[in-house]
């Protein structure tokens, strides 16, 4: 007959070792998740800051473009079809006209 004590002596340490290994795996997964989540948070903060900077630059360009269009419109109102046109106003130096060239 099988000795119950011998089976228990082998089974209990094996079960403890398996449970310890499973706990270690779970802790490692939690740690990996924490690292991944913190990296994603950092990436999101960086992207938000970059987007804010881009929006600020776009806003400045829109203001410059709007002021230039208003100056052109005012100039066009002063110049009639039979009056000599004088020079059109120059765009501001800071205005990026590369999308239209």
mmCIF file of C-alpha atoms in Angstrom:
data_model
loop_
_atom_site.group_PDB
_atom_site.id
_atom_site.type_symbol
_atom_site.label_atom_id
_atom_site.label_comp_id
_atom_site.label_asym_id
_atom_site.label_seq_id
_atom_site.Cartn_x
_atom_site.Cartn_y
_atom_site.Cartn_z
ATOM 1 C CA UNK A 1 0.000 0.000 0.000
ATOM 2 C CA UNK A 2 1.055 3.563 -0.601
ATOM 3 C CA UNK A 3 2.464 5.473 2.296
ATOM 4 C CA UNK A 4 0.255 8.555 2.868
ATOM 5 C CA UNK A 5 3.028 10.333 4.740
ATOM 6 C CA UNK A 6 5.403 9.984 1.788
ATOM 7 C CA UNK A 7 2.800 11.316 -0.646
ATOM 8 C CA UNK A 8 2.095 14.284 1.658
ATOM 9 C CA UNK A 9 5.832 14.925 2.035
ATOM 10 C CA UNK A 10 6.168 15.219 -1.740
ATOM 11 C CA UNK A 11 2.835 16.902 -2.529
ATOM 12 C CA UNK A 12 2.915 19.738 0.024
ATOM 13 C CA UNK A 13 6.322 21.193 -0.965
ATOM 14 C CA UNK A 14 5.425 20.812 -4.637
ATOM 15 C CA UNK A 15 2.127 22.657 -4.126
ATOM 16 C CA UNK A 16 3.903 25.395 -2.153
ATOM 17 C CA UNK A 17 6.523 25.738 -4.889
ATOM 18 C CA UNK A 18 3.837 25.986 -7.589
ATOM 19 C CA UNK A 19 1.865 28.594 -5.609
ATOM 20 C CA UNK A 20 5.051 30.601 -4.989
ATOM 21 C CA UNK A 21 5.892 30.480 -8.695
ATOM 22 C CA UNK A 22 2.346 31.564 -9.659
ATOM 23 C CA UNK A 23 2.493 34.445 -7.170
ATOM 24 C CA UNK A 24 5.835 35.517 -8.609
ATOM 25 C CA UNK A 25 4.415 35.460 -12.128
ATOM 26 C CA UNK A 26 1.439 37.564 -11.062
ATOM 27 C CA UNK A 27 3.692 40.051 -9.272
ATOM 28 C CA UNK A 28 5.862 40.270 -12.385
ATOM 29 C CA UNK A 29 2.799 40.906 -14.556
ATOM 30 C CA UNK A 30 1.619 43.632 -12.155
ATOM 31 C CA UNK A 31 5.061 45.174 -12.231
ATOM 32 C CA UNK A 32 5.143 45.051 -16.037
ATOM 33 C CA UNK A 33 1.687 46.624 -16.156
ATOM 34 C CA UNK A 34 2.738 49.396 -13.778
ATOM 35 C CA UNK A 35 5.823 50.163 -15.864
ATOM 36 C CA UNK A 36 3.804 50.122 -19.088
ATOM 37 C CA UNK A 37 1.074 52.328 -17.615
ATOM 38 C CA UNK A 38 3.580 54.876 -16.317
ATOM 39 C CA UNK A 39 5.331 54.934 -19.701
ATOM 40 C CA UNK A 40 1.994 55.498 -21.449
ATOM 41 C CA UNK A 41 1.167 58.332 -19.037
ATOM 42 C CA UNK A 42 4.524 59.955 -19.751
ATOM 43 C CA UNK A 43 4.021 59.585 -23.512
ATOM 44 C CA UNK A 44 0.557 61.121 -23.231
ATOM 45 C CA UNK A 45 1.899 64.090 -21.252
ATOM 46 C CA UNK A 46 4.609 64.610 -23.877
ATOM 47 C CA UNK A 47 2.085 64.422 -26.715
ATOM 48 C CA UNK A 48 -0.247 66.879 -24.961
ATOM 49 C CA UNK A 49 2.579 69.358 -24.400
ATOM 50 C CA UNK A 50 3.641 68.998 -28.031
ATOM 51 C CA UNK A 51 0.081 69.530 -29.235
ATOM 52 C CA UNK A 52 -0.313 72.624 -27.013
ATOM 53 C CA UNK A 53 2.850 74.065 -28.540
ATOM 54 C CA UNK A 54 1.617 73.301 -32.062
ATOM 55 C CA UNK A 55 -1.771 74.865 -31.332
ATOM 56 C CA UNK A 56 -0.040 77.968 -29.998
ATOM 57 C CA UNK A 57 2.058 78.257 -33.153
ATOM 58 C CA UNK A 58 -1.013 77.727 -35.350
ATOM 59 C CA UNK A 59 -2.891 80.413 -33.427
ATOM 60 C CA UNK A 60 -0.055 82.904 -33.959
ATOM 61 C CA UNK A 61 0.055 82.107 -37.687
ATOM 62 C CA UNK A 62 -3.740 82.530 -37.975
ATOM 63 C CA UNK A 63 -3.557 85.927 -36.262
ATOM 64 C CA UNK A 64 -0.746 87.066 -38.575
ATOM 65 C CA UNK A 65 -2.588 85.816 -41.647
ATOM 66 C CA UNK A 66 -5.835 87.473 -40.570
ATOM 67 C CA UNK A 67 -4.132 90.814 -39.974
ATOM 68 C CA UNK A 68 -2.453 90.592 -43.399
ATOM 69 C CA UNK A 69 -5.749 89.756 -45.135
ATOM 70 C CA UNK A 70 -7.394 92.733 -43.408
ATOM 71 C CA UNK A 71 -4.555 95.011 -44.573
ATOM 72 C CA UNK A 72 -4.963 93.709 -48.138
ATOM 73 C CA UNK A 73 -8.721 94.247 -47.957
ATOM 74 C CA UNK A 74 -8.265 97.813 -46.692
ATOM 75 C CA UNK A 75 -5.738 98.477 -49.455
ATOM 76 C CA UNK A 76 -8.117 97.044 -52.062
ATOM 77 C CA UNK A 77 -10.909 99.331 -50.785
ATOM 78 C CA UNK A 78 -8.681 102.381 -51.242
ATOM 79 C CA UNK A 79 -7.726 101.410 -54.775
ATOM 80 C CA UNK A 80 -10.511 101.795 -57.308
ATOM 81 C CA UNK A 81 -10.724 100.364 -60.824
ATOM 82 C CA UNK A 82 -9.507 103.629 -62.392
ATOM 83 C CA UNK A 83 -6.993 104.766 -59.732
ATOM 84 C CA UNK A 84 -3.324 103.837 -59.771
ATOM 85 C CA UNK A 85 -2.766 100.956 -57.431
ATOM 86 C CA UNK A 86 0.339 101.672 -55.349
ATOM 87 C CA UNK A 87 2.249 98.821 -53.813
ATOM 88 C CA UNK A 88 0.269 96.204 -51.956
ATOM 89 C CA UNK A 89 1.192 95.774 -48.302
ATOM 90 C CA UNK A 90 3.913 93.243 -47.618
ATOM 91 C CA UNK A 91 3.112 90.257 -45.432
ATOM 92 C CA UNK A 92 4.645 90.212 -41.946
ATOM 93 C CA UNK A 93 8.070 88.579 -41.824
ATOM 94 C CA UNK A 94 6.872 86.094 -39.165
ATOM 95 C CA UNK A 95 4.021 84.838 -41.371
ATOM 96 C CA UNK A 96 4.769 81.389 -42.773
ATOM 97 C CA UNK A 97 3.532 81.377 -46.364
ATOM 98 C CA UNK A 98 5.060 78.015 -47.277
ATOM 99 C CA UNK A 99 1.673 76.207 -47.436
ATOM 100 C CA UNK A 100 0.631 78.588 -50.253
ATOM 101 C CA UNK A 101 3.805 78.420 -52.289
#
